[in-house]
Coordinates of C-alpha atoms in Angstrom, one line a residue:
M72 CA -1.0 -28.5 24.3
G73 CA -3.3 -26.9 21.8
F74 CA -0.6 -24.4 20.7
T75 CA 0.2 -24.9 17.0
K76 CA 2.5 -23.0 14.7
N77 CA -0.5 -20.9 13.6
D78 CA -1.2 -20.0 17.3
A79 CA 2.4 -18.9 17.7
Y80 CA 2.1 -16.7 14.6
N81 CA -1.1 -15.2 15.8
Y82 CA 0.3 -14.6 19.3
I83 CA 3.4 -12.9 17.9
E84 CA 1.4 -10.7 15.5
K85 CA -1.0 -9.7 18.3
T86 CA 1.9 -8.8 20.6
K87 CA 3.4 -6.6 17.8
R88 CA 0.1 -4.8 17.2
E89 CA -0.3 -4.1 21.0
K90 CA 3.2 -2.6 21.1
I91 CA 2.3 -0.1 18.4
F92 CA -1.4 0.4 19.3
H93 CA -1.0 4.2 19.7
G94 CA 1.2 4.5 16.5
D95 CA 4.3 2.8 15.2
A96 CA 6.4 6.0 15.1
N97 CA 5.1 7.1 18.6
A98 CA 6.2 3.7 20.0
A99 CA 9.6 4.1 18.4
I100 CA 10.1 7.6 19.9
I101 CA 9.1 6.4 23.4
Y102 CA 11.5 3.5 23.1
L103 CA 14.4 5.8 22.0
E104 CA 13.6 8.4 24.7
G105 CA 13.6 5.6 27.3
I106 CA 17.1 4.5 26.2
A107 CA 18.3 8.1 26.3
V108 CA 17.1 8.4 29.9
S109 CA 18.7 5.2 31.1
D110 CA 22.0 5.4 29.1
P111 CA 24.0 8.6 29.5
M112 CA 25.9 7.7 26.3
C113 CA 22.8 7.9 24.2
M114 CA 20.6 10.8 23.0
A115 CA 17.3 10.9 21.1
R116 CA 16.3 13.8 18.8
Y117 CA 13.5 13.9 16.3
N118 CA 11.2 16.3 14.4
L119 CA 7.8 15.8 12.9
T120 CA 7.0 15.5 9.2
A121 CA 4.2 14.2 7.0
R122 CA 4.3 12.1 3.9
Q123 CA 3.0 14.1 1.0
T124 CA 0.6 12.7 -1.7
T125 CA 1.7 13.8 -5.2
I126 CA -0.8 13.7 -8.1
F127 CA 0.9 13.0 -11.4
G128 CA -2.2 13.1 -13.6
F129 CA -6.0 12.7 -13.9
G130 CA -7.9 11.0 -16.7
L131 CA -11.6 11.0 -17.7
V132 CA -12.7 7.6 -19.1
L133 CA -15.9 6.4 -20.5
D134 CA -16.1 3.2 -18.6
E135 CA -14.0 0.8 -16.5
S136 CA -13.0 -1.4 -19.4
V137 CA -9.5 -2.8 -20.1
G138 CA -9.4 -0.5 -23.2
S139 CA -10.2 2.6 -21.2
Y140 CA -7.6 1.8 -18.5
T141 CA -5.0 0.9 -21.0
W142 CA -5.4 4.3 -22.7
L143 CA -5.2 6.0 -19.3
L144 CA -2.0 4.3 -18.3
E145 CA -0.4 4.8 -21.7
N146 CA -1.0 8.5 -21.5
L147 CA 0.3 8.6 -17.9
L148 CA 3.4 6.9 -19.1
E149 CA 3.9 9.5 -21.8
G150 CA 3.3 12.3 -19.3
M151 CA 6.0 10.7 -17.0
C152 CA 8.6 10.7 -19.9
N153 CA 8.3 6.9 -20.1
K154 CA 9.5 6.4 -16.6
K155 CA 7.7 3.2 -15.5
P156 CA 6.8 2.5 -11.9
S157 CA 8.3 -0.5 -10.2
V158 CA 5.3 -1.0 -7.8
I159 CA 1.6 -0.5 -8.3
M160 CA -1.2 -1.0 -5.8
T161 CA -4.9 -1.2 -6.7
D162 CA -8.2 -2.4 -5.2
G163 CA -8.2 -5.5 -7.3
C164 CA -10.3 -4.5 -10.4
D165 CA -9.7 -7.1 -13.0
S166 CA -9.9 -4.6 -15.9
M167 CA -7.2 -2.5 -14.3
R168 CA -5.2 -5.6 -13.6
A169 CA -5.2 -6.5 -17.3
A170 CA -4.3 -2.9 -18.3
I171 CA -1.4 -2.8 -15.8
K172 CA -0.1 -6.1 -17.2
A173 CA -0.2 -4.8 -20.7
V174 CA 1.4 -1.4 -20.1
F175 CA 3.6 -1.9 -17.0
S176 CA 4.4 -5.6 -17.5
E177 CA 7.6 -5.4 -15.3
A178 CA 5.9 -3.7 -12.4
T179 CA 5.0 -5.6 -9.2
H180 CA 1.2 -5.3 -8.8
R181 CA 0.0 -5.5 -5.2
L182 CA -3.6 -5.7 -4.1
C183 CA -4.8 -3.5 -1.3
A184 CA -4.9 -5.4 2.0
W185 CA -8.0 -3.5 3.2
H186 CA -10.0 -4.5 0.1
M187 CA -8.7 -8.1 0.5
E188 CA -9.9 -8.3 4.1
K189 CA -13.3 -6.7 3.1
K190 CA -13.8 -9.5 0.5
L191 CA -12.8 -12.0 3.1
T192 CA -15.4 -10.9 5.6
S193 CA -18.1 -11.0 2.8
N194 CA -17.2 -14.7 2.0
V195 CA -15.9 -16.1 5.3
K196 CA -17.6 -15.9 8.7
D197 CA -15.3 -18.3 10.6
G198 CA -13.0 -16.3 13.0
G199 CA -10.2 -18.8 12.9
L200 CA -10.0 -18.6 9.1
Q201 CA -10.1 -14.8 9.2
Q202 CA -7.1 -14.8 11.6
L203 CA -5.2 -17.1 9.3
F204 CA -5.9 -14.8 6.3
T205 CA -4.7 -11.8 8.2
M206 CA -1.5 -13.6 9.1
W207 CA -0.9 -14.5 5.4
L208 CA -1.4 -10.8 4.5
Y209 CA 1.1 -9.4 7.0
S210 CA 3.4 -12.1 8.4
N211 CA 7.0 -12.5 7.3
M212 CA 6.6 -16.2 6.7
E213 CA 8.2 -18.2 3.9
I214 CA 6.4 -19.1 0.6
E215 CA 6.6 -22.8 1.4
E216 CA 5.0 -22.3 4.7
F217 CA 2.1 -20.4 3.2
E218 CA 1.6 -22.9 0.5
A219 CA 1.5 -25.8 3.0
E220 CA -0.9 -23.9 5.3
W221 CA -3.2 -22.8 2.5
H222 CA -3.7 -26.4 1.3
T223 CA -4.2 -27.6 4.8
T224 CA -6.8 -24.9 5.4
V225 CA -8.7 -25.6 2.2
E226 CA -9.0 -29.2 3.3
E227 CA -9.9 -28.4 6.9
Y228 CA -12.6 -25.8 6.0
G229 CA -13.9 -27.6 2.9
L230 CA -13.0 -24.8 0.5
D231 CA -12.3 -27.1 -2.5
D232 CA -15.4 -25.9 -4.4
S233 CA -15.3 -22.3 -3.1
F234 CA -15.1 -19.8 -6.0
W235 CA -13.7 -17.1 -3.6
A236 CA -11.0 -19.5 -2.4
K237 CA -9.9 -20.4 -5.9
E238 CA -9.9 -16.8 -7.2
T239 CA -8.0 -15.6 -4.1
Y240 CA -5.4 -18.4 -4.4
N241 CA -4.8 -17.6 -8.1
K242 CA -4.0 -14.0 -7.1
R243 CA -1.7 -15.1 -4.2
R244 CA 1.4 -13.5 -5.7
M245 CA -0.4 -10.1 -5.5
W246 CA -1.4 -10.2 -1.8
V247 CA 0.4 -12.8 0.2
N248 CA 3.3 -11.1 2.1
A249 CA 5.5 -14.1 1.6
Y250 CA 5.6 -13.3 -2.1
L251 CA 6.0 -9.6 -1.7
K252 CA 8.2 -9.1 1.4
D253 CA 11.3 -8.4 -0.7
K254 CA 9.6 -5.6 -2.6
F255 CA 10.0 -1.9 -1.7
Y256 CA 6.6 -0.6 -0.5
V257 CA 7.6 1.7 2.4
E258 CA 5.2 -0.3 4.5
F259 CA 2.2 0.8 2.3
R260 CA -0.3 -2.0 2.0
T261 CA -3.6 -0.2 1.3
T262 CA -4.9 2.3 -1.2
S263 CA -6.1 4.6 1.6
R264 CA -4.3 7.6 0.1
C265 CA -6.2 7.2 -3.2
E266 CA -9.4 6.8 -1.3
G267 CA -8.6 10.1 0.4
I268 CA -8.1 11.8 -3.0
N269 CA -11.4 10.3 -4.1
A270 CA -13.1 11.9 -1.1
N271 CA -11.6 15.3 -1.9
V272 CA -12.6 15.0 -5.6
K273 CA -16.2 14.5 -4.5
K274 CA -16.1 17.8 -2.7
F275 CA -15.4 19.6 -6.0
L276 CA -17.8 17.7 -8.2
N277 CA -21.5 17.7 -8.6
S278 CA -23.8 15.8 -11.0
R279 CA -25.2 19.1 -12.3
H280 CA -21.7 20.2 -13.5
S281 CA -20.9 20.4 -17.2
V282 CA -17.8 18.6 -18.4
L283 CA -16.0 22.0 -18.5
E284 CA -17.0 22.8 -14.9
M285 CA -15.8 19.3 -13.8
V286 CA -12.4 19.8 -15.5
Q287 CA -12.0 23.2 -14.0
N288 CA -12.9 22.0 -10.5
V289 CA -10.5 19.1 -10.7
K290 CA -7.8 21.5 -11.7
L291 CA -8.5 23.5 -8.5
M292 CA -8.3 20.4 -6.4
V293 CA -4.9 19.4 -8.0
Q294 CA -3.7 22.9 -7.3
K295 CA -4.5 22.5 -3.7
Y296 CA -2.4 19.4 -3.5
R297 CA 0.5 21.1 -5.3
N298 CA 0.4 24.0 -3.0
I299 CA 0.8 21.6 0.0
E300 CA 3.7 19.9 -1.8
L301 CA 5.4 23.2 -2.5
D302 CA 5.1 24.3 1.1
A303 CA 6.6 21.0 2.3
H304 CA 9.4 21.4 -0.2
F305 CA 10.2 24.9 1.0
R306 CA 10.1 23.7 4.7
S307 CA 12.5 20.8 3.9
I308 CA 15.0 23.3 2.5
H309 CA 14.7 26.3 4.7
I310 CA 13.1 25.3 8.0
N311 CA 13.6 21.5 8.6
P312 CA 16.4 20.6 6.2
V313 CA 16.8 16.9 5.3
I314 CA 19.8 15.2 6.9
T315 CA 22.4 14.5 4.3
T316 CA 25.8 12.6 4.3
C317 CA 29.2 13.4 2.9
L318 CA 28.7 10.8 0.1
D319 CA 27.3 13.3 -2.4
P320 CA 27.9 11.1 -5.5
L321 CA 26.1 8.1 -3.9
E322 CA 23.1 10.3 -2.9
R323 CA 22.8 11.7 -6.4
F324 CA 22.8 8.2 -7.9
V325 CA 20.1 7.1 -5.4
V326 CA 18.0 10.1 -6.5
T327 CA 18.1 8.9 -10.1
V328 CA 17.0 5.4 -9.0
Y329 CA 14.4 6.2 -6.4
T330 CA 12.7 9.2 -8.0

């Protein structure tokens, strides 16, 4: 019939994306409002909020070496009272990867999906293979399925001698969703928030600035983010309070784990 398991995966993923084309949350709201209209026993209420980016620290390094990044992360750890992150996401820099392994050895290190797809398009032009790669990035398949499909794909597309394919496979535990689906990422798969911060940093910096001016301007930028965070905090308490339960001890325990 010409309809393989991969075709089924691709069709399902395409259908999912079409349903949330105008936004995942928007699609959910429309769905809930539709139920409320058709079922008099149901009601739908919601308010709007925004996820806030919080900056914990900035570091000025000489270069992008393992030593520089290790120093940066060690100082970040000290500033965070030795509270280690459980999840880290980066663009795939090998030096940063080595530094994370040295300082945050127990953390799960995930590679940015956008950067992975960008590398893919630079090395692979075949549309079928690109679709397979996207499926491996996002689909909730099992590890055994991925491994079988990868080896079949390598043979089918003649990738045995491909440096890109070997390097990508060696890092599979950092980007294949089958290996990462049980980790808590709140659906974040890209470093877009960091890229947004980088764009803001550039607005405050100029090549003609002295080191003092650079540090002062970064401080201004961080203050801007903190003001936004304080405003969101105030609103969550006095204007749009967060929904709580009667299980106060449980909530307080979750706070110690999550934050």
